Coordinates of C-alpha atoms and ligand atoms in Angstrom, one line a residue:
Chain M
X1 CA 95.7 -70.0 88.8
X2 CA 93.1 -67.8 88.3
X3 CA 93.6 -68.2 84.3
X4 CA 93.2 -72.2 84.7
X5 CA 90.0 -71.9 86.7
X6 CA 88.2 -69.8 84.5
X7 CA 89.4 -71.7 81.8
X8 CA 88.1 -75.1 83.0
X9 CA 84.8 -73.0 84.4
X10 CA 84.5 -72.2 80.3
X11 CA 85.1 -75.5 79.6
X12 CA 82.3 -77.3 81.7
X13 CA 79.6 -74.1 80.8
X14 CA 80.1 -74.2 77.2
X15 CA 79.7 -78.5 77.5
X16 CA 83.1 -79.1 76.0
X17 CA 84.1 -81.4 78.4
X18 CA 82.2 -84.0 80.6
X19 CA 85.0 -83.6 83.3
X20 CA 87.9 -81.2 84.5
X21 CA 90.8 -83.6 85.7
X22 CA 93.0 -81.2 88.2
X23 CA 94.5 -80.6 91.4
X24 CA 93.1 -79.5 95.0
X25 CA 95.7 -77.9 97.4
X26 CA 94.9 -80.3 100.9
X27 CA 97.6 -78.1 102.6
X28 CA 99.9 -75.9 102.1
X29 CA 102.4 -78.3 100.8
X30 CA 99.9 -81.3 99.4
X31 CA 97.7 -81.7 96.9
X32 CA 95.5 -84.2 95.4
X33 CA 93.3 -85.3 92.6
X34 CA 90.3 -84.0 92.0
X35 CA 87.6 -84.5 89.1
X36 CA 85.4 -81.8 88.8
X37 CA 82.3 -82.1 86.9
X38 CA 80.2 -79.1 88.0
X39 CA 81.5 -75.6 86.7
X40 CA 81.2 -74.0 90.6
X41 CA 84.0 -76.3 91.7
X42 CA 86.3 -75.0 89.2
X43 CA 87.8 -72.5 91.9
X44 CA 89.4 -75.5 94.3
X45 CA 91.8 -76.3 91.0
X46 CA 95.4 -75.5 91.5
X47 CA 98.6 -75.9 89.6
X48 CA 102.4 -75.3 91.4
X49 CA 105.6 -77.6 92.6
X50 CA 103.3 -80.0 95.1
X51 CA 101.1 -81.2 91.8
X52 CA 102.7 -84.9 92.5
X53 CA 100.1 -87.3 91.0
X54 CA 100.3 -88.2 87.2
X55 CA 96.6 -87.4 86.3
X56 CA 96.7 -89.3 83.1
X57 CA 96.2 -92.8 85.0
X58 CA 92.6 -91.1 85.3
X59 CA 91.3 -91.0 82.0
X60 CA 91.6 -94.4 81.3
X61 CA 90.6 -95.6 85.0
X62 CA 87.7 -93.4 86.1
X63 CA 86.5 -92.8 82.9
X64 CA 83.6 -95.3 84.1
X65 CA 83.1 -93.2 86.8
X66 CA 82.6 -90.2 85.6
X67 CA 80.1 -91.5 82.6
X68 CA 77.9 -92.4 85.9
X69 CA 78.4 -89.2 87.7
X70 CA 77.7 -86.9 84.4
X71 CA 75.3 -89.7 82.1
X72 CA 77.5 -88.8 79.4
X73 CA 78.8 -91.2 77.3
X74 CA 80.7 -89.4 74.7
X75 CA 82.8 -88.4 77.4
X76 CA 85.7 -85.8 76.7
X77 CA 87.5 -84.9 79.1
X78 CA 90.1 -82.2 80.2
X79 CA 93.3 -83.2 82.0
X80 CA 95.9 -80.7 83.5
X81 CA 98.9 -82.9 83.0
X82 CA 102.4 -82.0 83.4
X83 CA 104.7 -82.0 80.8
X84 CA 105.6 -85.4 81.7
X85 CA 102.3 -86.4 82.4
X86 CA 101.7 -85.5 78.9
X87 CA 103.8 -88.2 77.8
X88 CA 101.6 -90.5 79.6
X89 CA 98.7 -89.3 77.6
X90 CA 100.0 -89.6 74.5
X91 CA 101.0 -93.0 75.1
X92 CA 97.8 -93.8 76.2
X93 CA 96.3 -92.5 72.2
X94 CA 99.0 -94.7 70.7
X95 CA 97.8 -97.8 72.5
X96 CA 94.3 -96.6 71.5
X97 CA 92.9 -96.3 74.8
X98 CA 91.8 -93.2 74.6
X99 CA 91.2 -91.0 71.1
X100 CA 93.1 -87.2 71.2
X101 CA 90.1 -85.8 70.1
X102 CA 88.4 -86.9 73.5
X103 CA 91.4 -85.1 75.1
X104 CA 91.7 -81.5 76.2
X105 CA 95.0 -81.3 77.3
X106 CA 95.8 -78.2 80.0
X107 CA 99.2 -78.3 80.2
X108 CA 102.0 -75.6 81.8
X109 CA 105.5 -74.7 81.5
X110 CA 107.3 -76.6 84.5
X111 CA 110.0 -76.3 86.3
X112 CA 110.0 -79.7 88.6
X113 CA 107.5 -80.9 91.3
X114 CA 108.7 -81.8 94.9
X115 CA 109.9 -85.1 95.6
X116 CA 107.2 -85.4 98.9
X117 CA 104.3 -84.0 99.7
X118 CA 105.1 -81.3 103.5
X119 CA 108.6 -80.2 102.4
X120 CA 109.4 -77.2 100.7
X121 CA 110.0 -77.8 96.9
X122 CA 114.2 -77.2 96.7
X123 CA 117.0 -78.7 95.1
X124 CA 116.8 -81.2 98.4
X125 CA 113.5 -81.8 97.6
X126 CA 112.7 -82.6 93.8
X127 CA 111.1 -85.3 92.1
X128 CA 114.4 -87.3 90.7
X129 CA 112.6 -87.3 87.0
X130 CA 112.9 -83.4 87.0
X131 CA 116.4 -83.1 87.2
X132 CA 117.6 -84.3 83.6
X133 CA 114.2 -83.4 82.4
X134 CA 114.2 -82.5 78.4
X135 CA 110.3 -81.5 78.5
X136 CA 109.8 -78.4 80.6
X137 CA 107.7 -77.4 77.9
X138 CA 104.7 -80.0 76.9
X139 CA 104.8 -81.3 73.3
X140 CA 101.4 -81.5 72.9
X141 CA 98.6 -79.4 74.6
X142 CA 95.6 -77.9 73.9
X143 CA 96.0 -74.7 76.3
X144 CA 99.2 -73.9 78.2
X145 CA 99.9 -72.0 81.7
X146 CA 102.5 -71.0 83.7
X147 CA 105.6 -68.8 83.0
X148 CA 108.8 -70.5 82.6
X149 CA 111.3 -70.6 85.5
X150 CA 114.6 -72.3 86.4
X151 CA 114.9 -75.9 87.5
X152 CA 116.6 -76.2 91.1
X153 CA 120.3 -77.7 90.7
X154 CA 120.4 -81.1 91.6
X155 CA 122.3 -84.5 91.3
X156 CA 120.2 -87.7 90.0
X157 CA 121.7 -90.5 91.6
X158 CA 119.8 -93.1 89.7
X159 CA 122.0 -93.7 86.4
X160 CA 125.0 -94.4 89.3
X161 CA 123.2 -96.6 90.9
X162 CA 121.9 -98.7 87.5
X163 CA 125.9 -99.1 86.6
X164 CA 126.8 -100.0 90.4
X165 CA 123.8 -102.8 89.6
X166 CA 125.1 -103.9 86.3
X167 CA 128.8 -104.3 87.7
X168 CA 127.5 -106.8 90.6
X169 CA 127.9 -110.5 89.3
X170 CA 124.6 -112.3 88.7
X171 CA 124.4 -113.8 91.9
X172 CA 124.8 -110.6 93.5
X173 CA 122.2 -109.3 91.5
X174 CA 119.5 -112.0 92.4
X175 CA 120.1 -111.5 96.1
X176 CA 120.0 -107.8 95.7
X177 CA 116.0 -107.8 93.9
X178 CA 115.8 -111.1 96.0
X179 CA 115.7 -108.3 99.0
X180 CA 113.7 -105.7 97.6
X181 CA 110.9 -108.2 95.9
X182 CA 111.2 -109.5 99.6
X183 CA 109.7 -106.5 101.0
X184 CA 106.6 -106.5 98.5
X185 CA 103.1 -106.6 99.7
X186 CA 101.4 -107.1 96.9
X187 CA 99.4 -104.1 97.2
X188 CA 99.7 -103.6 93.2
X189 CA 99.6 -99.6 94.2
X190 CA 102.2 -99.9 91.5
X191 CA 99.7 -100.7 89.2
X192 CA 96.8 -99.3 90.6
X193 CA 98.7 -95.2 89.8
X194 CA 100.6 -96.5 86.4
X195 CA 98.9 -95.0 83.9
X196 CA 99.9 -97.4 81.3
X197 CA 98.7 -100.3 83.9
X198 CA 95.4 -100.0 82.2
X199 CA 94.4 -103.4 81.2
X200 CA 90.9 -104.4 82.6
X201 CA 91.9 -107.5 84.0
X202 CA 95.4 -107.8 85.0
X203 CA 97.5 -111.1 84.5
X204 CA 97.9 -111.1 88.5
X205 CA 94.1 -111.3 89.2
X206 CA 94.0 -114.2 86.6
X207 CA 93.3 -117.4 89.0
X208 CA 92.6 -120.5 86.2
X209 CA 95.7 -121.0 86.1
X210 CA 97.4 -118.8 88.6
X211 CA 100.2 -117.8 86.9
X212 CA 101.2 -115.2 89.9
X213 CA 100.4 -116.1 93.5
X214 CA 98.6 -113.6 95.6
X215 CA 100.0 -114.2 98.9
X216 CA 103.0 -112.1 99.2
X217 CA 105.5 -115.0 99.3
X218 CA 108.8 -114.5 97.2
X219 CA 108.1 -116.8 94.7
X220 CA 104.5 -114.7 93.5
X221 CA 106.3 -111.7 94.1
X222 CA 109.2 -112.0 91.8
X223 CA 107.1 -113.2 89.3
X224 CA 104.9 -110.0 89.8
X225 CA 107.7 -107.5 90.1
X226 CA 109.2 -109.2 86.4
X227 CA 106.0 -109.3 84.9
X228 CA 104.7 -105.6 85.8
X229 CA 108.6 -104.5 84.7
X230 CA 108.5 -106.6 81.4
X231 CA 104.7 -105.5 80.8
X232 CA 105.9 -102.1 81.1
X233 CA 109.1 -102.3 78.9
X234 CA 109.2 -100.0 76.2
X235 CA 106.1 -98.1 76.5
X236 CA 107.0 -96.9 80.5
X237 CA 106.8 -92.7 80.3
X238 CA 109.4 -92.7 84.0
X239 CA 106.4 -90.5 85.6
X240 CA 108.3 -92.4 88.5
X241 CA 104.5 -92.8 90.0
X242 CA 105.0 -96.8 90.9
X243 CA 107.8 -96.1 93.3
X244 CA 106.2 -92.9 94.4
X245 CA 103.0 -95.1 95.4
X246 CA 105.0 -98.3 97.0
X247 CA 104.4 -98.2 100.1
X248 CA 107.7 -100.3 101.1
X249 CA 110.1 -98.5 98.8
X250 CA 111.0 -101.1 96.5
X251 CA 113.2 -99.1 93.6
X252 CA 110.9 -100.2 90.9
X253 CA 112.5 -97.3 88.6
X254 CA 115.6 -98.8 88.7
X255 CA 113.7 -101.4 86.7
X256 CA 111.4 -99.1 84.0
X257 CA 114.8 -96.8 83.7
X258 CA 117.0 -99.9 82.2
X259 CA 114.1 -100.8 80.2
X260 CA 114.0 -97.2 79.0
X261 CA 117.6 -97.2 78.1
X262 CA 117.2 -100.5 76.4
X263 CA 114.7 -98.9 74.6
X264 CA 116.2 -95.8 73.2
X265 CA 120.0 -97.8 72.8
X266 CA 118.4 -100.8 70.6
X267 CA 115.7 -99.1 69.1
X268 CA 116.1 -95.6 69.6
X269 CA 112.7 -95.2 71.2
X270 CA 111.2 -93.0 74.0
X271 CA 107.7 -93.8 75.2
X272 CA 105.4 -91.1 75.0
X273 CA 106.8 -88.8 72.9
X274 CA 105.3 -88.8 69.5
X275 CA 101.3 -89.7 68.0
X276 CA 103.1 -90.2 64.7
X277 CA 105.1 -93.6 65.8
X278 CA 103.6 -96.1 66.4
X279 CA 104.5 -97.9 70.1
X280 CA 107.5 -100.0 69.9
X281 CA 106.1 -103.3 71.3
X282 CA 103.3 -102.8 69.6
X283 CA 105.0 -103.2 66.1
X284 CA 108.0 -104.8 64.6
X285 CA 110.7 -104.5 62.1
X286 CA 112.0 -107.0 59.9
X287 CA 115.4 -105.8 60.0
X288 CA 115.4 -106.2 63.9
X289 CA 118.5 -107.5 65.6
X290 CA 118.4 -111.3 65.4
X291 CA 121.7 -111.8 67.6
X292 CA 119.7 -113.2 70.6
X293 CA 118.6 -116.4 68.2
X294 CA 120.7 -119.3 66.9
Chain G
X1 CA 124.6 -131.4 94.4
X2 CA 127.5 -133.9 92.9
X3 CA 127.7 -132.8 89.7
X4 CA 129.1 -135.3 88.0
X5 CA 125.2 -137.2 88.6
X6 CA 123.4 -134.1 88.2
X7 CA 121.9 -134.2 85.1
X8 CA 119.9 -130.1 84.0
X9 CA 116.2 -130.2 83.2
X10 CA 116.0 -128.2 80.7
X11 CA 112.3 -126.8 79.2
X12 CA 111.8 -126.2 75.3
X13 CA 109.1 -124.1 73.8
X14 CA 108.7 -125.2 70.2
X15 CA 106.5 -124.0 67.6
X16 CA 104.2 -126.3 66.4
X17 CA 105.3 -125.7 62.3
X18 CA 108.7 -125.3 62.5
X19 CA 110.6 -126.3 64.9
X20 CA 108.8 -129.3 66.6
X21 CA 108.5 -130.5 62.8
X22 CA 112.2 -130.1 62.8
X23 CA 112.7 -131.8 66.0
X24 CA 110.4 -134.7 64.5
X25 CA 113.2 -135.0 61.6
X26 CA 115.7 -134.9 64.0
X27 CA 113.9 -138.1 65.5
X28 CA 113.6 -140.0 62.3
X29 CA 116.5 -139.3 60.6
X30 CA 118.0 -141.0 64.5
X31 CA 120.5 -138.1 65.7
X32 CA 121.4 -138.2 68.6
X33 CA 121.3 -135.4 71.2
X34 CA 120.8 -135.4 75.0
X35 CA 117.7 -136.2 76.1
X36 CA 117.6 -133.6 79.1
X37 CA 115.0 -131.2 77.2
X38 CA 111.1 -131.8 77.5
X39 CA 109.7 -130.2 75.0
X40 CA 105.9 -128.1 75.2
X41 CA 104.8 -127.4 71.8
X42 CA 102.9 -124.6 71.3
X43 CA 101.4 -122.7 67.9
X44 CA 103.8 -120.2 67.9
X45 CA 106.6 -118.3 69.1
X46 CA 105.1 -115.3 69.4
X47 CA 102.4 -116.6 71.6
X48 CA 105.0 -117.6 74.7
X49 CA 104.2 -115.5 77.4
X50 CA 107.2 -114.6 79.6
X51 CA 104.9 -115.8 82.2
X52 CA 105.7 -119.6 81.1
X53 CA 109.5 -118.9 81.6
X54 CA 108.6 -117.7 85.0
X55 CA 106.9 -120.8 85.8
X56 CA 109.1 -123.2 84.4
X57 CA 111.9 -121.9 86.7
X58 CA 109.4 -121.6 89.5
X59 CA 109.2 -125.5 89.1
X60 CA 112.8 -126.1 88.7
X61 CA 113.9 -125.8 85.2
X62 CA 117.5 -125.6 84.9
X63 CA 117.6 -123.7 81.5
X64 CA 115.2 -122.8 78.9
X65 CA 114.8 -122.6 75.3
X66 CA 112.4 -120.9 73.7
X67 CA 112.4 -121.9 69.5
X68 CA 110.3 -120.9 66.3
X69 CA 110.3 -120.4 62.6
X70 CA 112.8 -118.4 60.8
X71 CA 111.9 -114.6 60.5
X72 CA 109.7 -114.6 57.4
X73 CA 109.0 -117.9 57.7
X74 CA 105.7 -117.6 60.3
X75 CA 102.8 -119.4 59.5
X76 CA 100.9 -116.7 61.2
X77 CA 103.1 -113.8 59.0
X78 CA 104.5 -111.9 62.1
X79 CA 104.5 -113.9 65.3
X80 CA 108.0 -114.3 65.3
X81 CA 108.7 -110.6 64.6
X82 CA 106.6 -109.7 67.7
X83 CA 108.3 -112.2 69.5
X84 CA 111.6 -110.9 68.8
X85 CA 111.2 -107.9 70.0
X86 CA 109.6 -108.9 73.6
X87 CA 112.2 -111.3 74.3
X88 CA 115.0 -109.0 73.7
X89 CA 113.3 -107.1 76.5
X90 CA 112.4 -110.0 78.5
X91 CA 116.1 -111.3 78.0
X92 CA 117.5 -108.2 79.3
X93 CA 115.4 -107.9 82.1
X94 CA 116.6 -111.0 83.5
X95 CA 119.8 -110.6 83.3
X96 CA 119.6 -106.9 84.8
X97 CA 117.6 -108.9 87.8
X98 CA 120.5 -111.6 87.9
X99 CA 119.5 -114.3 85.6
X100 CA 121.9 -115.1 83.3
X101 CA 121.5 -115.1 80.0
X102 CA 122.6 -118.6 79.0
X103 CA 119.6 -119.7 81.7
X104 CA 117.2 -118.8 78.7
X105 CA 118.0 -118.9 75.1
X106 CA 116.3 -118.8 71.6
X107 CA 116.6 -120.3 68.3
X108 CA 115.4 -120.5 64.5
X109 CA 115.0 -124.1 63.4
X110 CA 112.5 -124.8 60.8
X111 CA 111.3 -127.9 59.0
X112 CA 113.8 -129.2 57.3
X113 CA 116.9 -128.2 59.8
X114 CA 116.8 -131.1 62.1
X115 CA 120.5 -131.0 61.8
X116 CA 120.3 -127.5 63.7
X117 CA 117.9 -128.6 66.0
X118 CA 119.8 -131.5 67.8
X119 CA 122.8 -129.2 67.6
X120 CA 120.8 -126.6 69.2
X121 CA 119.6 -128.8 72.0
X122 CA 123.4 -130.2 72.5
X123 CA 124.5 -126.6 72.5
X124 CA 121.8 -125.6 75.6
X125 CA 122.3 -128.4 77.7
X126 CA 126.5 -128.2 77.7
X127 CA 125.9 -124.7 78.5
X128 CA 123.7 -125.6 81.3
X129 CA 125.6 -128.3 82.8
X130 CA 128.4 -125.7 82.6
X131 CA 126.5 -123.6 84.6
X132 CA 125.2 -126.1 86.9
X133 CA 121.4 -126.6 89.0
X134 CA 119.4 -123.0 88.6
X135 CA 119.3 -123.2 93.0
X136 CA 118.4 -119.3 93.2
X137 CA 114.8 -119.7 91.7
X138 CA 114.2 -123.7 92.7
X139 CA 115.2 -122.3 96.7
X140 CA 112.3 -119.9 96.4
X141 CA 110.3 -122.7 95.0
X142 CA 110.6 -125.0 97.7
X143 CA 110.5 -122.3 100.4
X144 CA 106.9 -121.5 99.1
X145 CA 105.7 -124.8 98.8
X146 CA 107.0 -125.6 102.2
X147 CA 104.8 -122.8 103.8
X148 CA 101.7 -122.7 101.4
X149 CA 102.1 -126.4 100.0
X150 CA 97.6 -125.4 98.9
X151 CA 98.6 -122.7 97.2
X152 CA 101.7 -123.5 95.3
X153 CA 100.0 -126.9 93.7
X154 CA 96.7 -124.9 93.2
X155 CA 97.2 -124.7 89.5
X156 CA 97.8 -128.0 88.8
X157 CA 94.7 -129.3 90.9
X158 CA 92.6 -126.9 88.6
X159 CA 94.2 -128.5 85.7
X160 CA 93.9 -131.8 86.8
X161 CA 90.0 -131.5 87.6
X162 CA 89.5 -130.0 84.2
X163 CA 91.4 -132.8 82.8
X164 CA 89.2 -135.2 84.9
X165 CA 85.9 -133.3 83.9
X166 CA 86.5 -132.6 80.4
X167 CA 88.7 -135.5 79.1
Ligands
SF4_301 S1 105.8 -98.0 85.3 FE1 105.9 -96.4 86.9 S2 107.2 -94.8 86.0 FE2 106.5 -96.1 84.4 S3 104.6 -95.1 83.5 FE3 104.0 -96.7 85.1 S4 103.8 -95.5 87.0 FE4 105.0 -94.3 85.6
SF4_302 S1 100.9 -105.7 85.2 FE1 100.6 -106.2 83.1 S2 98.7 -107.3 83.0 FE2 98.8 -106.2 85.0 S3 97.7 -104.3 84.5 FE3 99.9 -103.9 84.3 S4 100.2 -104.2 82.1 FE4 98.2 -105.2 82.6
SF4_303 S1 103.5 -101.0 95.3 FE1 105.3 -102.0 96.0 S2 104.5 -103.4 97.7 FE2 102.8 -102.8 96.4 S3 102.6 -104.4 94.9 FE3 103.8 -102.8 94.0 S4 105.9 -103.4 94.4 FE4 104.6 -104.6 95.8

């Protein structure tokens, strides 16, 4: 902790960055985001197992913000970002939205972060994208903390419950998202805490012609729970932040995690993993699979 | 619904230099296919947002069909080759959400096949009728416009006062 402060302190004297992007402990068991622009605050940043929130959804987001705040508009800015969350960032400089030499990356060894803020962090109690984790180390970073230390023992129930989906008939299946779209809001929290849910103006807000209704009726809200799933097909990172952030619980990770396995099975992608690829739906290949068309 | 009257309405998205050409040849050379597909032509493939599907079955399309130029064949070079790839997404999505597949399909017809292209159209509309009326989406559709009948028609009103102001 005390490494990570003085490094981000170092970072804001010597000008390097505009902005620290961190973590504030709220209680003993939460955190939450903070975005510290004058060195002095450096002391409130914190890094363990209740460090929920995908900070990379920030640099694209409050970017504006912090260009008012500091008058800089260069802007670089530091992020402490998860392994995971790192994933998010790199996606983020494939899609161009942000450069990596605008990026200082603090990045730690992890071992899992809790499922909910106010319970312990246990085997009971662990975010469900830890548990078949492959990145406990970051594979990109500009400064690294943290000593590494055994993931808690835990089953992820999510692949199950994909295959229980997939052996419903279709009918089944319609009723089933028919239920969960049912309970949607349209708060777009979903969107609001995807960091890959950048885009300034989003097809929902889009009125001439409404292509998605506002009022949370089913029809508008199936549309918006396909659309934000499709619009997030292939380049999703599973920070798992959408269903973390839905405030009625619909399983929208059930959604990005068959997308995901489309991805890797027919085109042997993973979002977020590589600046040397370019993004999958960003680009093509001729030899493509050309079953779907007659 | 008696299905032996039923009879699917069935929405085709056609590019403007392949496939609607074909579809013209199809016309002139007098094949004969069922007549249950409206087409909407548009300039490419590639720029058919899923968003249309959506709204097609939102207003009670039975199946769709969603056709272009050969790969290679684009006359904007890679359209096609983008489109490929989102609608192999988009198509599994659906059915992962319950949609069958058959309820939206794609094709290759270009210029000169307009052979294919009432074979194509014969094709989608058996496997339609096969299926029978699309009532999952169309039941949502007519719940909504039940309860919010301003909202639901909003976006043709626009339309039609841009129509009445521009044309
Ligand atoms: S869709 Fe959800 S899980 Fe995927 S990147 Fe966005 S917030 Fe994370
Ligand atoms: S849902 Fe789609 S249009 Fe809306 S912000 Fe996300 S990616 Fe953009
Ligand atoms: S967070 Fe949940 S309730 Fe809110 S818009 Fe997204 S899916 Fe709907």
């Amino acid at each position: 902790m005390k490494e990570l402060r003085e490094h981000a302190k170092e970072l804001l004297e010597k000008g390097e960055v505009s902005a620290v992007i961190g973590y504030s402990q709220v209680s003993e068991k939460r955190t939450k985001p903070i975005i510290v622009t004058d060195p002095q605050d450096t002391d409130q940043l914190v890094f363990n197992e209740y460090c929920l929130n995908n900070l990379a959804v920030y640099l694209t987001k409050a970017r504006i913000k912090v260009s008012c705040r500091t008058k800089d508009k260069t802007l670089k800015l530091a992020v402490t970002a998860k392994p995971c969350d790192v994933h998010s960032v790199v996606a983020l400089i494939q899609e161009n939205q942000i450069h990596r030499e605008d990026i200082h990356i603090i990045s730690f060894n992890c071992h899992g972060v809790a499922k909910d803020f106010g319970f312990e962090f246990s085997g009971d109690n662990i975010a469900s994208k830890c548990i078949n984790c492959e990145t406990h180390k970051p594979l990109y970073f500009d400064k690294i903390f943290g000593e590494e230390k055994e993931t808690p023992k835990a089953s992820d129930d999510a692949m199950e419950r994909i295959q229980e989906i997939e052996r419903m008939s279709h009918q089944e299946r319609f009723e089933f998202f028919k239920n969960e779209f049912d309970k949607c809001i349209k708060c777009y929290a979903c969107r609001a805490v995807c960091p890959l849910c950048y885009c300034q103006r989003c097809i929902t807000d889009k009125t001439i012609p409404r292509w998605i209704e506002s009022s949370s009726h089913m029809r508008g809200n199936f549309a918006w729970n396909i659309v934000r799933a499709f619009h997030l097909s292939g380049r999703c990172t599973g920070c798992g932040e959408c269903e973390r952030a839905c405030p009625v619980d619909i399983p929208l990770s059930l959604l990005n995690r068959r997308m995901a396995i489309k991805a890797k099975k027919s085109f042997s992608y993973v979002s977020g993993r590589s600046l040397e690829t370019p993004t999958l739906v960003g680009s093509f290949n001729e030899k493509d699979n050309d079953e779907l068309f007659m | 619904m008696d299905n032996q009257k039923w009879e699917p309405k069935i929405v085709a998205f056609v590019c403007n230099w392949c496939t609607y050409t074909g579809a013209d040849l199809a016309g002139t050379s007098r094949m004969k296919y069922p007549a249950n597909t409206k087409m909407i032509r548009v300039m490419c493939s590639g720029s058919v947002d899923p968003v249309f599907i959506l709204k097609a079955f939102e207003r009670g399309a039975d199946g769709i069909l969603v056709s272009g130029c050969h790969p290679n064949d684009c006359h904007y070079n890679a359209g096609n080759f983008h489109a490929r790839r989102r609608w192999d997404f988009f198509h599994e999505l659906l059915d992962f959400i319950g949609i069958e597949k058959g309820r939206l399909q794609f094709s290759w017809i270009s210029a000169s096949e307009g052979k294919k292209f009432a074979d194509v159209v014969s094709k989608v509309t058996k496997d339609i009728k096969a299926m029978g009326p699309f009532t999952n989406y169309q039941k949502m559709n007519s719940e909504f416009t039940a309860l919010f009948p301003e909202e639901a028609n909003a976006d043709s009103e626009i339309i039609n006062q841009i129509k009445e102001t521009v044309l």
